[in-house]
Amino acid sequence: RLGPIATALAAAGRVLPAGSCDTVGIAGLALGGGVGLLDRKYGLTCDHLEAARIVTADGRVRTVSRSVEPDLFWALRGGGGGNFGIVTGFTFRTVPLLDVVTFALKFPSGTQAALFAAWQEWLPAMPDELWCGVNIDAVTANAGGTFLGTEARLKELLDDLVRRVGTPPAERGTRVLDHLSAMRSFDEPESRPGAAAARAAYVGTSRMLLRPAPDPAAVVEVLVRDPGVGTLI
């Protein structure tokens, strides 16, 4: 799981770009791509996979890489949904441990459409060192993320987002953290369903937008229609 991996790497001064939830398994994350807090700067988790040991359907144990069975290696890096065998080992390339500035902006209810419209135009123009997600539901319009730079520079970038939204956030904050602490600050163990019945009632899905939504207000209208549904963009 990501928690022990991140802890062990941090002790060695290294980071594997990955997700923020301690309980997520590294296998499922890497074989599916692996979105995380540093991916705009360093890429997905699968981009750092150097080799994998896999048991294929014919019972053979293979170690694949860019130079050994490259097609199978490609399929294991998000291209095949983890359906080409049982992967029993991974070799990853890591990056040096860095301090991270985390940030959170909470906008007033009613600004969901304005935030989504501003965010989807603002983020592509931002430096790769900045990662930002938006959380929208019937009452929530929040933005939060990480920046591999100074708080002063981050303030300038966030001021631009606020200007585009057109409404100042009700709350705004930044913190400088080591990467491990930053990762854990985005994990929300208390939000995870606990009992089996609760887990059965919890469903998540995802979609990929290849271009800006032409009508952000119409998208948000659908997203906030059900008070029991939240969207992380």
Tab-separated table of C-alpha atoms in Angstrom:
chain	number	residue	atom	x	y	z
A	1	ARG	CA	0.000	0.000	0.000
A	2	LEU	CA	1.070	3.571	-0.625
A	3	GLY	CA	1.456	4.523	3.031
A	4	PRO	CA	4.336	2.163	3.883
A	5	ILE	CA	5.957	2.763	0.487
A	6	ALA	CA	5.907	6.542	0.899
A	7	THR	CA	7.202	6.272	4.469
A	8	ALA	CA	10.120	4.012	3.499
A	9	LEU	CA	11.061	6.200	0.542
A	10	ALA	CA	10.883	9.400	2.615
A	11	ALA	CA	13.352	7.903	5.080
A	12	ALA	CA	15.737	7.498	2.134
A	13	GLY	CA	15.063	11.018	0.847
A	14	ARG	CA	13.086	9.833	-2.176
A	15	VAL	CA	9.547	10.070	-3.561
A	16	LEU	CA	7.525	7.904	-5.933
A	17	PRO	CA	4.941	10.179	-7.600
A	18	ALA	CA	1.674	8.520	-6.628
A	19	GLY	CA	-1.708	9.127	-5.032
A	20	SER	CA	-2.497	10.569	-1.611
A	21	CYS	CA	-4.444	7.729	0.055
A	22	ASP	CA	-2.327	5.529	2.336
A	23	THR	CA	-4.562	2.494	1.831
A	24	VAL	CA	-4.457	2.394	-1.987
A	25	GLY	CA	-2.447	-0.566	-3.336
A	26	ILE	CA	0.579	0.217	-5.462
A	27	ALA	CA	-0.277	-2.532	-7.965
A	28	GLY	CA	-3.720	-1.263	-8.881
A	29	LEU	CA	-2.479	2.328	-8.953
A	30	ALA	CA	0.517	1.705	-11.224
A	31	LEU	CA	-1.284	-0.724	-13.556
A	32	GLY	CA	-4.076	1.806	-14.037
A	33	GLY	CA	-1.839	4.818	-14.626
A	34	GLY	CA	-1.509	6.418	-11.203
A	35	VAL	CA	-2.685	10.011	-10.778
A	36	GLY	CA	-1.101	11.919	-7.911
A	37	LEU	CA	-0.135	15.277	-6.456
A	38	LEU	CA	3.049	15.671	-8.506
A	39	ASP	CA	1.914	14.324	-11.870
A	40	ARG	CA	1.974	17.627	-13.781
A	41	LYS	CA	5.692	17.937	-12.961
A	42	TYR	CA	6.833	14.304	-12.839
A	43	GLY	CA	4.167	12.299	-14.652
A	44	LEU	CA	2.004	9.377	-13.552
A	45	THR	CA	3.109	6.494	-11.359
A	46	CYS	CA	3.285	4.237	-14.416
A	47	ASP	CA	5.753	6.659	-16.027
A	48	HIS	CA	8.213	5.697	-13.274
A	49	LEU	CA	7.853	1.954	-13.764
A	50	GLU	CA	11.178	0.533	-14.985
A	51	ALA	CA	10.342	-3.187	-14.926
A	52	ALA	CA	7.660	-5.595	-13.731
A	53	ARG	CA	7.627	-9.289	-12.828
A	54	ILE	CA	4.451	-10.922	-14.119
A	55	VAL	CA	2.929	-14.406	-14.205
A	56	THR	CA	1.077	-14.731	-17.501
A	57	ALA	CA	-1.803	-17.055	-18.356
A	58	ASP	CA	0.555	-19.739	-19.688
A	59	GLY	CA	2.131	-20.042	-16.227
A	60	ARG	CA	5.400	-18.355	-17.215
A	61	VAL	CA	7.117	-15.853	-14.948
A	62	ARG	CA	8.457	-12.960	-17.016
A	63	THR	CA	10.349	-9.794	-16.143
A	64	VAL	CA	9.400	-7.155	-18.700
A	65	SER	CA	10.768	-3.696	-19.410
A	66	ARG	CA	11.209	-1.236	-22.264
A	67	SER	CA	13.823	-3.527	-23.789
A	68	VAL	CA	12.351	-6.944	-22.852
A	69	GLU	CA	8.860	-7.676	-24.215
A	70	PRO	CA	8.113	-3.960	-24.633
A	71	ASP	CA	4.527	-4.506	-25.838
A	72	LEU	CA	3.600	-6.329	-22.638
A	73	PHE	CA	5.448	-3.694	-20.619
A	74	TRP	CA	3.414	-0.982	-22.392
A	75	ALA	CA	0.191	-2.829	-21.558
A	76	LEU	CA	1.150	-2.905	-17.871
A	77	ARG	CA	1.677	0.857	-17.788
A	78	GLY	CA	-1.991	1.777	-17.922
A	79	GLY	CA	-2.715	0.343	-21.358
A	80	GLY	CA	-4.379	-2.899	-20.373
A	81	GLY	CA	-6.294	-2.327	-17.171
A	82	GLY	CA	-4.177	-4.892	-15.337
A	83	ASN	CA	-5.644	-7.797	-17.314
A	84	PHE	CA	-2.518	-9.383	-18.815
A	85	GLY	CA	-1.465	-11.490	-15.848
A	86	ILE	CA	-0.631	-11.340	-12.156
A	87	VAL	CA	2.099	-8.805	-11.431
A	88	THR	CA	4.173	-9.897	-8.453
A	89	GLY	CA	6.930	-7.284	-8.464
A	90	PHE	CA	7.681	-3.730	-9.579
A	91	THR	CA	10.874	-1.762	-10.128
A	92	PHE	CA	10.309	1.988	-9.991
A	93	ARG	CA	12.416	5.069	-10.646
A	94	THR	CA	12.046	7.669	-7.868
A	95	VAL	CA	12.722	11.397	-7.539
A	96	PRO	CA	14.395	13.386	-4.720
A	97	LEU	CA	12.295	14.306	-1.694
A	98	LEU	CA	11.018	17.874	-1.968
A	99	ASP	CA	9.198	20.348	0.228
A	100	VAL	CA	5.719	21.149	-1.068
A	101	VAL	CA	3.451	24.161	-0.588
A	102	THR	CA	-0.120	22.954	-0.123
A	103	PHE	CA	-3.069	25.282	-0.576
A	104	ALA	CA	-6.819	25.341	-0.084
A	105	LEU	CA	-9.436	27.852	-1.252
A	106	LYS	CA	-13.061	27.571	-0.181
A	107	PHE	CA	-15.419	29.692	-2.244
A	108	PRO	CA	-18.971	30.611	-1.210
A	109	SER	CA	-21.817	28.335	-2.233
A	110	GLY	CA	-23.235	29.434	-5.556
A	111	THR	CA	-19.845	29.914	-7.210
A	112	GLN	CA	-19.497	26.312	-8.427
A	113	ALA	CA	-19.989	27.170	-12.108
A	114	ALA	CA	-17.710	30.203	-11.945
A	115	LEU	CA	-14.984	28.162	-10.241
A	116	PHE	CA	-15.191	25.313	-12.753
A	117	ALA	CA	-15.138	27.747	-15.692
A	118	ALA	CA	-12.168	29.660	-14.290
A	119	TRP	CA	-10.225	26.550	-13.247
A	120	GLN	CA	-10.414	24.771	-16.610
A	121	GLU	CA	-8.990	27.827	-18.385
A	122	TRP	CA	-6.486	28.742	-15.653
A	123	LEU	CA	-4.769	25.445	-14.881
A	124	PRO	CA	-3.378	24.610	-18.374
A	125	ALA	CA	-1.543	27.929	-18.363
A	126	MET	CA	0.050	27.297	-14.971
A	127	PRO	CA	3.612	26.018	-14.533
A	128	ASP	CA	4.027	22.243	-14.271
A	129	GLU	CA	5.077	22.682	-10.646
A	130	LEU	CA	1.466	23.475	-9.733
A	131	TRP	CA	-1.221	20.796	-9.299
A	132	CYS	CA	-4.784	21.771	-8.439
A	133	GLY	CA	-8.053	19.901	-8.093
A	134	VAL	CA	-11.583	21.254	-7.670
A	135	ASN	CA	-14.235	19.763	-5.393
A	136	ILE	CA	-17.831	20.553	-6.363
A	137	ASP	CA	-21.149	19.414	-4.928
A	138	ALA	CA	-24.505	20.979	-4.127
A	139	VAL	CA	-23.008	23.324	-1.504
A	140	THR	CA	-19.246	23.084	-2.047
A	141	ALA	CA	-16.912	25.026	-4.345
A	142	ASN	CA	-13.352	24.291	-3.233
A	143	ALA	CA	-9.950	24.285	-4.905
A	144	GLY	CA	-6.811	22.762	-3.438
A	145	GLY	CA	-3.466	21.405	-4.479
A	146	THR	CA	0.306	21.565	-4.287
A	147	PHE	CA	3.093	23.761	-5.615
A	148	LEU	CA	6.806	22.967	-5.950
A	149	GLY	CA	7.951	26.521	-5.416
A	150	THR	CA	7.717	29.460	-3.026
A	151	GLU	CA	4.635	30.661	-1.197
A	152	ALA	CA	5.145	34.114	-2.707
A	153	ARG	CA	4.996	32.762	-6.258
A	154	LEU	CA	2.029	30.566	-5.393
A	155	LYS	CA	0.163	33.607	-4.072
A	156	GLU	CA	0.494	35.282	-7.462
A	157	LEU	CA	-0.854	32.209	-9.255
A	158	LEU	CA	-3.794	31.820	-6.883
A	159	ASP	CA	-4.607	35.518	-7.124
A	160	ASP	CA	-5.050	34.948	-10.854
A	161	LEU	CA	-7.512	32.104	-10.214
A	162	VAL	CA	-9.496	34.228	-7.758
A	163	ARG	CA	-9.626	37.060	-10.290
A	164	ARG	CA	-11.006	34.688	-12.906
A	165	VAL	CA	-13.645	33.310	-10.519
A	166	GLY	CA	-14.763	36.850	-9.752
A	167	THR	CA	-15.569	36.128	-6.089
A	168	PRO	CA	-13.004	36.031	-3.270
A	169	PRO	CA	-12.787	32.769	-1.324
A	170	ALA	CA	-14.348	32.647	2.111
A	171	GLU	CA	-11.246	30.788	3.314
A	172	ARG	CA	-7.731	30.651	1.891
A	173	GLY	CA	-4.601	29.044	3.282
A	174	THR	CA	-1.152	27.722	2.362
A	175	ARG	CA	1.371	25.529	4.209
A	176	VAL	CA	4.933	24.417	3.467
A	177	LEU	CA	5.259	20.675	4.160
A	178	ASP	CA	7.586	17.826	3.356
A	179	HIS	CA	6.148	15.601	0.617
A	180	LEU	CA	5.044	12.825	2.982
A	181	SER	CA	3.109	15.253	5.176
A	182	ALA	CA	1.666	16.963	2.111
A	183	MET	CA	0.451	13.649	0.714
A	184	ARG	CA	-1.184	12.748	4.015
A	185	SER	CA	-2.850	16.154	4.275
A	186	PHE	CA	-4.935	15.245	1.204
A	187	ASP	CA	-5.898	11.835	2.600
A	188	GLU	CA	-9.227	11.749	4.430
A	189	PRO	CA	-9.510	8.472	6.391
A	190	GLU	CA	-12.634	9.687	8.153
A	191	SER	CA	-14.434	10.019	4.807
A	192	ARG	CA	-13.977	6.361	3.916
A	193	PRO	CA	-17.024	4.162	4.448
A	194	GLY	CA	-16.306	1.649	7.178
A	195	ALA	CA	-18.959	-1.028	7.456
A	196	ALA	CA	-19.668	-3.417	4.593
A	197	ALA	CA	-23.140	-1.959	4.121
A	198	ALA	CA	-21.704	1.549	3.845
A	199	ARG	CA	-19.063	0.412	1.365
A	200	ALA	CA	-21.736	-1.228	-0.755
A	201	ALA	CA	-23.558	2.104	-0.907
A	202	TYR	CA	-20.456	4.008	-1.980
A	203	VAL	CA	-19.785	4.143	-5.716
A	204	GLY	CA	-17.117	6.105	-7.577
A	205	THR	CA	-16.530	6.557	-11.283
A	206	SER	CA	-14.316	8.715	-13.478
A	207	ARG	CA	-14.310	10.382	-16.878
A	208	MET	CA	-11.645	12.074	-18.990
A	209	LEU	CA	-12.243	15.500	-20.519
A	210	LEU	CA	-10.006	16.020	-23.553
A	211	ARG	CA	-10.930	19.671	-24.004
A	212	PRO	CA	-12.521	22.453	-21.924
A	213	ALA	CA	-16.255	22.049	-21.397
A	214	PRO	CA	-17.953	24.597	-23.691
A	215	ASP	CA	-20.767	25.236	-21.194
A	216	PRO	CA	-19.386	24.960	-17.632
A	217	ALA	CA	-22.676	26.085	-16.088
A	218	ALA	CA	-24.556	23.209	-17.764
A	219	VAL	CA	-21.961	20.707	-16.514
A	220	VAL	CA	-22.172	22.001	-12.960
A	221	GLU	CA	-25.976	21.950	-13.088
A	222	VAL	CA	-25.783	18.194	-13.625
A	223	LEU	CA	-23.058	17.703	-11.016
A	224	VAL	CA	-24.957	19.438	-8.217
A	225	ARG	CA	-28.394	18.019	-9.030
A	226	ASP	CA	-28.100	15.168	-6.522
A	227	PRO	CA	-27.110	16.314	-3.002
A	228	GLY	CA	-25.591	12.882	-2.340
A	229	VAL	CA	-23.065	13.159	-5.184
A	230	GLY	CA	-19.742	14.972	-5.053
A	231	THR	CA	-17.278	15.576	-7.886
A	232	LEU	CA	-13.493	15.933	-7.688
A	233	ILE	CA	-12.070	17.434	-10.871
